[in-house]
Amino acid sequence: MECFGAFEVIPGPVSSTVAADCKRGWESFQGSCYIFITEDLSYYDALTICNAEGYDLLEVTSEAENTHMKNLVTARKVAAVWLGMNNLFNQGQWVYSSNGSPLTYTKLTKPKTQQERCMQLAADGTWSNEFCGKANFFICEVQIRKEHLSSWPQTFRTTVRVHLTTGLAPSVVVGFSTRPVGVGQGSATGRQHPASIAQLVDSHPDCGHRQTASDVHVPL
């Protein structure tokens, strides 16, 4: 008996990082989301609030980001906001509060005394070191989670539904089978990714052989 198999891929859960947009009320800029908190708090309290939600206190790392944040502060008509940089643990060594690493970018041109150990961003885009107990508005920051193919697992689970055309019926669904599907690392990000079903899927028993599928596109 001659059999013709058509394979419909029904995606299962993908154990990868899924792209996410900024939440409502957040600002988006170059892969990060920002929320402006209009409450005057000390550096410590601002840092605690951001960290408690899994965010960082604003850490500016480029001229473009500094300009964007300056414009945001100016639009809110406030004098300054806290930055997530300090030298609380090593006098004279400014670090990022998120990981303790030294600054890779700075707009601090005229440092004050060593007693002012927390950083703020002023509305004119300049930075200054201030007493950490000073009350400032602040901005929490979180990176947008991206879909990176290089970080995907080699396989994910999917269900294959086999439609089979035989002499007995024009088209019948002969069953389901869950198989690992490899995702090509060179694929472009988007709604679909090329995938190949490497393992054989049982076909209709009347055919007496197995069917395979390859070069299918998995909609995500």
Coordinates of N, CA and C in Angstrom, one line a residue:
M1 N 0.9 -1.2 0.0 CA 0.0 0.0 0.0 C 0.9 1.2 0.0
E2 N 0.5 2.2 -0.8 CA 1.3 3.4 -0.9 C 0.8 4.5 0.1
C3 N 1.7 5.1 0.9 CA 1.3 6.0 1.9 C 2.0 7.3 1.7
F4 N 1.3 8.4 2.0 CA 1.9 9.8 1.9 C 1.7 10.5 3.2
G5 N 2.7 10.9 3.9 CA 2.6 11.5 5.2 C 2.7 13.0 5.1
A6 N 1.9 13.7 5.8 CA 2.0 15.2 5.9 C 2.1 15.4 7.4
F7 N 3.1 16.2 7.8 CA 3.4 16.4 9.2 C 3.1 17.8 9.7
E8 N 2.3 17.9 10.7 CA 1.9 19.2 11.2 C 2.6 19.3 12.6
V9 N 3.4 20.3 12.7 CA 4.1 20.5 14.0 C 3.3 21.4 14.9
I10 N 3.0 20.9 16.1 CA 2.3 21.6 17.1 C 3.3 22.0 18.2
P11 N 3.7 23.2 18.3 CA 4.7 23.6 19.3 C 4.4 23.3 20.7
G12 N 5.3 22.8 21.5 CA 5.2 22.7 22.9 C 5.9 23.8 23.6
P13 N 6.1 23.8 24.9 CA 6.8 24.8 25.6 C 8.2 24.9 25.2
V14 N 8.7 26.2 25.0 CA 10.1 26.4 24.6 C 10.8 26.9 25.9
S15 N 11.9 26.2 26.2 CA 12.6 26.6 27.4 C 13.7 27.5 27.1
S16 N 13.3 28.7 26.6 CA 14.3 29.8 26.3 C 13.8 31.1 26.9
T17 N 14.7 32.1 26.8 CA 14.3 33.4 27.2 C 13.4 34.0 26.2
V18 N 12.2 34.5 26.6 CA 11.3 35.0 25.7 C 11.4 36.5 25.7
A19 N 11.3 37.2 24.5 CA 11.4 38.6 24.5 C 10.2 39.2 25.2
A20 N 10.5 40.3 25.9 CA 9.4 41.0 26.7 C 9.6 42.5 26.5
D21 N 8.4 43.1 26.4 CA 8.4 44.6 26.3 C 8.4 45.2 27.7
C22 N 8.6 46.5 27.7 CA 8.5 47.3 29.0 C 7.1 47.3 29.4
K23 N 6.9 47.3 30.7 CA 5.6 47.4 31.3 C 5.0 48.8 31.1
R24 N 3.7 48.9 31.2 CA 3.0 50.2 31.1 C 3.5 51.1 32.1
G25 N 3.8 52.4 31.6 CA 4.4 53.4 32.5 C 5.9 53.4 32.6
W26 N 6.5 52.5 31.9 CA 8.0 52.4 31.9 C 8.5 53.1 30.6
E27 N 9.7 53.7 30.7 CA 10.4 54.2 29.5 C 11.3 53.1 28.9
S28 N 11.4 53.1 27.6 CA 12.2 52.1 26.9 C 13.4 52.8 26.2
F29 N 14.6 52.3 26.4 CA 15.7 52.9 25.7 C 16.9 51.9 25.6
Q30 N 17.3 51.6 24.4 CA 18.4 50.8 24.1 C 18.5 49.5 25.0
G31 N 17.4 48.8 25.0 CA 17.4 47.5 25.6 C 17.2 47.5 27.1
S32 N 16.8 48.6 27.7 CA 16.4 48.6 29.1 C 15.1 49.4 29.3
C33 N 14.5 49.1 30.4 CA 13.2 49.7 30.8 C 13.5 50.6 32.0
Y34 N 12.9 51.7 32.1 CA 13.1 52.7 33.2 C 11.8 53.1 33.8
I35 N 11.7 53.2 35.1 CA 10.5 53.7 35.8 C 10.9 54.8 36.7
F36 N 10.3 56.0 36.6 CA 10.6 57.2 37.3 C 9.8 57.2 38.6
I37 N 10.4 57.2 39.8 CA 9.8 57.2 41.1 C 9.8 58.6 41.6
T38 N 8.6 59.2 41.7 CA 8.5 60.5 42.2 C 8.3 60.6 43.7
E39 N 9.3 60.1 44.4 CA 9.3 60.1 45.9 C 10.7 60.4 46.3
D40 N 10.8 61.5 47.2 CA 12.1 61.9 47.7 C 12.6 60.9 48.8
L41 N 13.6 60.1 48.5 CA 14.2 59.2 49.4 C 15.7 59.2 49.4
S42 N 16.3 58.7 50.5 CA 17.7 58.6 50.6 C 18.2 57.6 49.6
Y43 N 19.5 57.7 49.3 CA 20.1 56.7 48.4 C 19.8 55.3 48.8
Y44 N 20.0 55.0 50.1 CA 19.8 53.7 50.6 C 18.4 53.2 50.4
D45 N 17.4 54.0 50.7 CA 16.0 53.6 50.5 C 15.7 53.4 49.0
A46 N 16.2 54.3 48.2 CA 15.9 54.2 46.8 C 16.5 52.9 46.2
L47 N 17.7 52.6 46.6 CA 18.4 51.3 46.2 C 17.6 50.1 46.7
T48 N 17.2 50.2 47.9 CA 16.4 49.1 48.5 C 15.1 48.8 47.8
I49 N 14.4 49.9 47.4 CA 13.1 49.7 46.7 C 13.3 49.1 45.4
C50 N 14.3 49.6 44.6 CA 14.6 49.0 43.3 C 15.0 47.6 43.4
N51 N 15.9 47.3 44.3 CA 16.4 45.9 44.4 C 15.3 44.9 44.9
A52 N 14.4 45.4 45.7 CA 13.4 44.5 46.2 C 12.5 44.0 45.1
E53 N 12.4 44.8 44.0 CA 11.5 44.3 42.9 C 12.4 43.6 41.8
G54 N 13.7 43.4 42.1 CA 14.5 42.8 41.1 C 15.1 43.8 40.1
Y55 N 15.0 45.1 40.4 CA 15.6 46.1 39.4 C 16.9 46.7 40.0
D56 N 17.5 47.5 39.2 CA 18.7 48.2 39.6 C 18.4 49.7 39.8
L57 N 19.0 50.4 40.7 CA 19.0 51.8 40.7 C 19.7 52.3 39.5
L58 N 19.2 53.3 38.8 CA 19.7 53.7 37.5 C 21.3 53.7 37.4
E59 N 21.8 53.0 36.4 CA 23.2 53.0 36.2 C 23.5 53.5 34.7
V60 N 23.9 54.7 34.6 CA 24.2 55.2 33.2 C 25.6 54.8 32.8
T61 N 25.7 54.2 31.6 CA 26.9 53.7 31.1 C 27.4 54.2 29.8
S62 N 26.7 55.2 29.2 CA 27.1 55.8 27.9 C 26.6 57.2 27.8
E63 N 27.2 58.0 26.9 CA 26.8 59.3 26.7 C 25.3 59.4 26.2
A64 N 25.0 58.5 25.3 CA 23.6 58.4 24.8 C 22.6 58.2 25.9
E65 N 22.9 57.3 26.8 CA 22.0 57.0 27.9 C 21.9 58.2 28.8
N66 N 23.1 58.8 29.1 CA 23.1 60.0 29.9 C 22.2 61.1 29.4
T67 N 22.3 61.3 28.1 CA 21.5 62.4 27.4 C 20.0 62.0 27.5
H68 N 19.7 60.8 27.3 CA 18.3 60.3 27.4 C 17.7 60.5 28.8
M69 N 18.5 60.1 29.8 CA 18.1 60.3 31.2 C 18.0 61.7 31.6
K70 N 18.9 62.6 31.1 CA 18.9 64.0 31.4 C 17.6 64.6 30.8
N71 N 17.2 64.2 29.6 CA 15.9 64.7 29.1 C 14.7 64.2 29.9
L72 N 14.8 63.0 30.4 CA 13.7 62.5 31.2 C 13.6 63.2 32.5
V73 N 14.7 63.5 33.1 CA 14.7 64.3 34.4 C 14.2 65.7 34.1
T74 N 14.6 66.3 33.0 CA 14.2 67.7 32.7 C 12.7 67.7 32.4
A75 N 12.2 66.7 31.7 CA 10.7 66.7 31.4 C 9.9 66.6 32.7
R76 N 10.5 65.9 33.7 CA 9.8 65.8 35.0 C 9.9 67.0 35.9
K77 N 10.7 67.9 35.4 CA 10.9 69.2 36.2 C 11.4 69.0 37.6
V78 N 12.4 68.1 37.7 CA 13.0 67.9 39.0 C 14.5 68.2 38.9
A79 N 15.1 68.5 40.1 CA 16.5 69.0 40.1 C 17.5 67.8 39.8
A80 N 17.2 66.7 40.3 CA 18.2 65.6 40.2 C 17.6 64.2 40.6
V81 N 18.2 63.2 40.2 CA 17.8 61.8 40.7 C 19.1 61.0 41.1
W82 N 18.8 60.0 41.9 CA 20.0 59.2 42.3 C 20.4 58.3 41.2
L83 N 21.7 58.1 41.1 CA 22.3 57.1 40.3 C 22.8 55.9 41.1
G84 N 22.9 54.7 40.5 CA 23.2 53.5 41.2 C 24.7 53.3 41.3
M85 N 25.5 54.4 41.6 CA 26.9 54.3 41.8 C 27.3 54.9 43.1
N86 N 28.3 54.3 43.8 CA 28.7 54.8 45.1 C 30.2 54.4 45.3
N87 N 30.8 55.0 46.4 CA 32.1 54.6 46.8 C 32.1 54.3 48.3
L88 N 31.0 53.6 48.7 CA 30.7 53.4 50.1 C 31.8 52.4 50.7
F89 N 32.3 51.5 50.0 CA 33.2 50.5 50.5 C 34.6 50.7 50.2
N90 N 34.9 51.6 49.3 CA 36.3 51.8 48.9 C 36.4 53.3 48.5
Q91 N 36.9 54.1 49.5 CA 37.0 55.5 49.3 C 37.8 55.9 48.0
G92 N 37.1 56.7 47.2 CA 37.8 57.2 46.0 C 37.5 56.2 44.8
Q93 N 37.0 55.0 45.0 CA 36.8 54.1 44.0 C 35.2 54.0 43.7
W94 N 34.8 54.6 42.7 CA 33.3 54.5 42.4 C 33.0 53.3 41.6
V95 N 31.9 52.6 42.1 CA 31.5 51.3 41.5 C 30.0 51.3 41.3
Y96 N 29.6 50.4 40.4 CA 28.2 50.1 40.2 C 27.6 49.3 41.3
S97 N 26.4 49.8 41.8 CA 25.8 49.1 43.0 C 25.4 47.7 42.6
S98 N 25.1 47.4 41.3 CA 24.5 46.2 40.9 C 25.5 45.0 40.9
N99 N 26.8 45.3 40.7 CA 27.8 44.3 40.7 C 29.2 44.6 41.3
G100 N 29.3 45.9 41.8 CA 30.6 46.2 42.4 C 31.7 46.5 41.5
S101 N 31.5 46.5 40.2 CA 32.6 46.8 39.3 C 32.8 48.3 39.1
P102 N 34.1 48.7 38.7 CA 34.4 50.1 38.6 C 33.6 50.7 37.4
L103 N 33.4 52.0 37.4 CA 32.7 52.7 36.4 C 33.4 52.6 35.1
T104 N 32.6 52.4 34.0 CA 33.2 52.4 32.7 C 32.9 53.7 32.0
Y105 N 32.1 54.6 32.6 CA 31.7 55.9 32.0 C 31.3 56.8 33.2
T106 N 31.7 58.0 33.1 CA 31.4 59.0 34.2 C 31.2 60.4 33.6
K107 N 30.4 61.1 34.3 CA 30.2 62.6 34.1 C 30.5 63.4 35.3
L108 N 31.2 62.7 36.2 CA 31.7 63.4 37.5 C 33.0 64.1 37.2
T109 N 32.9 65.4 37.1 CA 34.1 66.2 36.7 C 34.6 67.0 37.9
K110 N 33.8 67.3 38.9 CA 34.3 68.1 40.0 C 33.8 67.4 41.3
P111 N 34.5 66.4 41.7 CA 34.1 65.7 43.0 C 34.1 66.6 44.2
K112 N 33.1 66.4 45.1 CA 33.1 67.1 46.3 C 34.0 66.4 47.3
T113 N 33.8 66.6 48.6 CA 34.7 65.9 49.6 C 34.4 64.4 49.6
Q114 N 35.3 63.7 50.3 CA 35.1 62.2 50.4 C 34.0 61.8 51.2
Q115 N 33.3 62.7 51.9 CA 32.2 62.3 52.7 C 30.9 62.1 51.9
E116 N 30.8 62.7 50.7 CA 29.7 62.5 49.8 C 30.0 61.3 48.9
R117 N 29.4 60.2 49.3 CA 29.7 58.9 48.7 C 28.7 58.3 47.8
C118 N 27.7 59.0 47.4 CA 26.6 58.5 46.6 C 26.4 59.5 45.4
M119 N 26.1 59.0 44.2 CA 26.1 59.8 43.0 C 24.7 60.2 42.6
Q120 N 24.5 61.4 42.1 CA 23.3 61.8 41.5 C 23.5 62.4 40.1
L121 N 22.4 62.3 39.3 CA 22.4 62.9 38.0 C 21.5 64.2 38.1
A122 N 22.1 65.3 37.7 CA 21.3 66.6 37.7 C 20.6 66.8 36.4
A123 N 19.7 67.7 36.4 CA 18.8 68.0 35.2 C 19.6 68.5 34.0
D124 N 20.8 69.0 34.3 CA 21.7 69.5 33.2 C 22.6 68.4 32.6
G125 N 22.5 67.2 33.2 CA 23.2 66.0 32.7 C 24.5 65.8 33.4
T126 N 24.9 66.7 34.3 CA 26.1 66.5 35.1 C 25.9 65.6 36.3
W127 N 27.0 65.0 36.8 CA 26.9 64.1 37.9 C 27.6 64.8 39.1
S128 N 27.2 64.5 40.3 CA 27.8 65.0 41.5 C 27.7 64.0 42.6
N129 N 28.7 64.0 43.5 CA 28.7 63.1 44.6 C 28.0 63.8 45.8
E130 N 27.1 63.1 46.5 CA 26.2 63.8 47.5 C 26.2 62.9 48.7
F131 N 25.8 63.5 49.8 CA 25.5 62.7 51.0 C 24.4 61.7 50.8
C132 N 24.7 60.5 51.2 CA 23.7 59.4 50.8 C 22.4 59.5 51.5
G133 N 22.3 60.3 52.6 CA 21.1 60.5 53.3 C 20.2 61.6 52.7
K134 N 20.7 62.3 51.7 CA 20.0 63.3 51.0 C 18.7 62.7 50.3
A135 N 17.6 63.4 50.2 CA 16.4 63.0 49.6 C 16.4 63.3 48.1
N136 N 16.2 62.4 47.3 CA 16.1 62.6 45.8 C 15.0 61.7 45.2
F137 N 14.5 62.1 44.1 CA 13.7 61.2 43.3 C 14.7 60.2 42.7
F138 N 14.2 59.1 42.1 CA 15.1 58.1 41.6 C 14.4 57.3 40.5
I139 N 15.2 56.6 39.7 CA 14.8 55.8 38.6 C 15.3 54.4 38.8
C140 N 14.4 53.4 38.6 CA 14.8 52.0 38.6 C 14.9 51.5 37.2
E141 N 15.8 50.6 37.0 CA 16.2 50.2 35.6 C 16.2 48.6 35.6
V142 N 15.7 48.1 34.5 CA 15.8 46.6 34.3 C 16.1 46.4 32.8
Q143 N 16.9 45.4 32.5 CA 17.2 45.1 31.1 C 16.0 44.4 30.5
I144 N 15.7 44.7 29.2 CA 14.7 43.9 28.5 C 15.2 42.5 28.2
R145 N 14.5 41.5 28.5 CA 14.9 40.2 28.2 C 14.8 39.9 26.7
K146 N 15.9 39.5 26.1 CA 15.9 39.2 24.7 C 15.9 37.8 24.3
E147 N 15.5 37.5 23.1 CA 15.5 36.1 22.6 C 16.8 35.9 21.9
H148 N 17.7 35.1 22.5 CA 19.0 34.9 21.8 C 19.1 33.5 21.4
L149 N 19.2 33.2 20.1 CA 19.3 31.9 19.6 C 20.5 31.1 20.2
S150 N 21.6 31.8 20.4 CA 22.8 31.1 20.9 C 22.6 30.6 22.3
S151 N 21.6 31.1 23.0 CA 21.4 30.6 24.4 C 20.3 29.6 24.4
W152 N 19.7 29.3 23.3 CA 18.6 28.3 23.3 C 19.2 26.9 23.5
P153 N 18.4 26.0 24.1 CA 18.9 24.6 24.2 C 18.9 24.0 22.8
Q154 N 19.6 22.9 22.6 CA 19.8 22.3 21.3 C 18.4 21.8 20.9
T155 N 17.6 21.4 21.8 CA 16.3 20.8 21.4 C 15.2 21.4 22.3
F156 N 14.0 21.4 21.8 CA 12.8 21.6 22.7 C 11.8 20.6 22.3
R157 N 10.8 20.4 23.1 CA 9.8 19.4 22.9 C 8.7 19.9 22.0
T158 N 8.2 19.1 21.1 CA 7.0 19.5 20.3 C 6.2 18.3 20.0
T159 N 5.0 18.5 19.6 CA 4.1 17.4 19.2 C 4.0 17.4 17.7
V160 N 4.1 16.2 17.1 CA 3.9 16.0 15.7 C 2.6 15.2 15.5
R161 N 1.7 15.8 14.7 CA 0.5 15.2 14.3 C 0.7 14.6 12.9
V162 N 0.5 13.4 12.7 CA 0.7 12.8 11.4 C -0.6 12.6 10.7
H163 N -0.7 13.3 9.5 CA -1.9 13.1 8.6 C -1.4 12.2 7.5
L164 N -2.2 11.1 7.3 CA -1.7 10.1 6.4 C -2.8 9.9 5.4
T165 N -2.4 9.8 4.1 CA -3.4 9.5 3.0 C -3.1 8.1 2.6
T166 N -4.1 7.2 2.7 CA -4.0 5.8 2.3 C -5.2 5.5 1.4
G167 N -5.2 4.3 0.9 CA -6.3 3.9 0.1 C -7.6 3.7 0.9
L168 N -7.5 3.6 2.2 CA -8.6 3.4 3.0 C -9.4 4.7 3.3
A169 N -8.7 5.8 3.4 CA -9.3 7.0 3.8 C -8.5 8.2 3.1
P170 N -9.2 9.2 2.7 CA -8.4 10.3 2.1 C -7.4 11.0 3.0
S171 N -7.8 11.1 4.3 CA -6.8 11.7 5.2 C -7.3 11.4 6.6
V172 N -6.4 10.8 7.4 CA -6.7 10.5 8.8 C -5.6 10.9 9.7
V173 N -6.0 11.3 10.9 CA -4.9 11.6 11.9 C -4.6 10.3 12.6
V174 N -3.4 9.9 12.5 CA -3.0 8.6 13.0 C -2.4 8.6 14.4
G175 N -2.3 9.8 15.0 CA -1.7 9.8 16.3 C -0.8 10.9 16.6
F176 N -0.3 11.0 17.8 CA 0.5 12.1 18.2 C 1.9 11.5 18.7
S177 N 2.9 12.2 18.5 CA 4.2 11.8 19.1 C 5.0 13.0 19.5
T178 N 5.6 13.0 20.6 CA 6.4 14.1 21.1 C 7.9 13.7 20.8
R179 N 8.5 14.6 20.1 CA 9.9 14.4 19.7 C 10.7 15.6 19.9
P180 N 12.0 15.5 20.2 CA 12.9 16.7 20.3 C 13.1 17.3 18.9
V181 N 13.1 18.6 18.9 CA 13.3 19.3 17.6 C 14.5 20.2 17.8
G182 N 15.4 20.1 16.9 CA 16.6 21.0 17.0 C 16.3 22.3 16.3
V183 N 16.8 23.4 16.9 CA 16.6 24.7 16.3 C 17.9 25.2 15.8
G184 N 17.9 25.5 14.5 CA 19.2 26.0 13.8 C 19.7 27.3 14.5
Q185 N 21.0 27.2 14.8 CA 21.5 28.4 15.5 C 21.7 29.6 14.6
G186 N 21.7 29.3 13.3 CA 21.8 30.4 12.3 C 20.5 31.1 11.9
S187 N 19.4 30.6 12.5 CA 18.1 31.1 12.2 C 17.9 32.6 12.6
A188 N 17.2 33.3 11.8 CA 16.9 34.7 12.2 C 15.8 34.7 13.2
T189 N 15.9 35.6 14.2 CA 14.8 35.7 15.2 C 13.5 36.2 14.5
G190 N 12.4 35.7 15.0 CA 11.1 36.1 14.4 C 10.1 35.1 14.9
R191 N 9.0 35.1 14.2 CA 7.9 34.2 14.6 C 8.1 32.8 14.3
Q192 N 8.9 32.4 13.3 CA 9.1 31.1 13.0 C 10.6 30.7 13.0
H193 N 10.9 29.5 13.2 CA 12.3 29.0 13.2 C 12.4 27.7 12.5
P194 N 13.3 27.5 11.5 CA 13.5 26.2 10.9 C 13.8 25.2 11.9
A195 N 13.3 24.0 11.8 CA 13.6 22.9 12.7 C 13.5 21.6 11.9
S196 N 14.2 20.6 12.4 CA 14.2 19.3 11.7 C 13.8 18.3 12.8
I197 N 12.9 17.4 12.4 CA 12.6 16.3 13.3 C 13.5 15.1 13.0
A198 N 14.5 14.9 13.9 CA 15.5 14.0 13.6 C 15.1 12.5 13.8
Q199 N 14.1 12.3 14.7 CA 13.7 11.0 15.1 C 12.5 10.6 14.2
L200 N 12.3 9.3 14.0 CA 11.2 8.8 13.2 C 9.9 8.8 14.0
V201 N 8.8 9.1 13.3 CA 7.5 9.1 13.9 C 6.7 8.0 13.3
D202 N 6.1 7.2 14.2 CA 5.3 6.1 13.8 C 4.2 6.5 12.8
S203 N 4.0 5.8 11.8 CA 3.0 6.1 10.8 C 1.8 5.2 11.0
H204 N 0.9 5.2 10.0 CA -0.3 4.3 10.1 C 0.2 2.9 10.0
P205 N -0.4 2.0 10.9 CA 0.1 0.6 10.9 C -0.2 -0.1 9.6
D206 N -1.2 0.4 8.8 CA -1.5 -0.3 7.5 C -0.3 -0.2 6.5
C207 N 0.5 0.9 6.8 CA 1.6 1.1 5.8 C 2.8 0.2 6.1
G208 N 3.0 -0.2 7.3 CA 4.1 -1.1 7.6 C 5.4 -0.5 7.6
H209 N 5.5 0.9 7.7 CA 6.8 1.5 7.7 C 6.7 2.8 8.5
R210 N 7.8 3.5 8.7 CA 7.8 4.7 9.4 C 7.9 5.9 8.5
Q211 N 7.4 7.0 8.9 CA 7.6 8.3 8.2 C 8.5 9.2 8.9
T212 N 9.2 10.1 8.2 CA 10.0 11.1 8.8 C 9.6 12.5 8.3
A213 N 9.9 13.5 9.0 CA 9.6 14.8 8.6 C 10.9 15.7 8.8
S214 N 11.1 16.6 7.9 CA 12.3 17.5 8.0 C 12.0 18.8 7.4
D215 N 12.8 19.8 7.7 CA 12.7 21.1 7.1 C 11.3 21.7 7.4
V216 N 10.8 21.5 8.5 CA 9.5 22.1 8.9 C 9.8 23.4 9.6
H217 N 8.8 24.3 9.6 CA 9.0 25.6 10.3 C 8.1 25.6 11.6
V218 N 8.7 25.9 12.7 CA 8.0 25.8 13.9 C 7.5 27.2 14.3
P219 N 6.2 27.5 14.3 CA 5.8 28.9 14.7 C 5.9 29.0 16.2
L220 N 6.5 30.1 16.7 CA 6.7 30.3 18.1 C 5.8 31.5 18.6

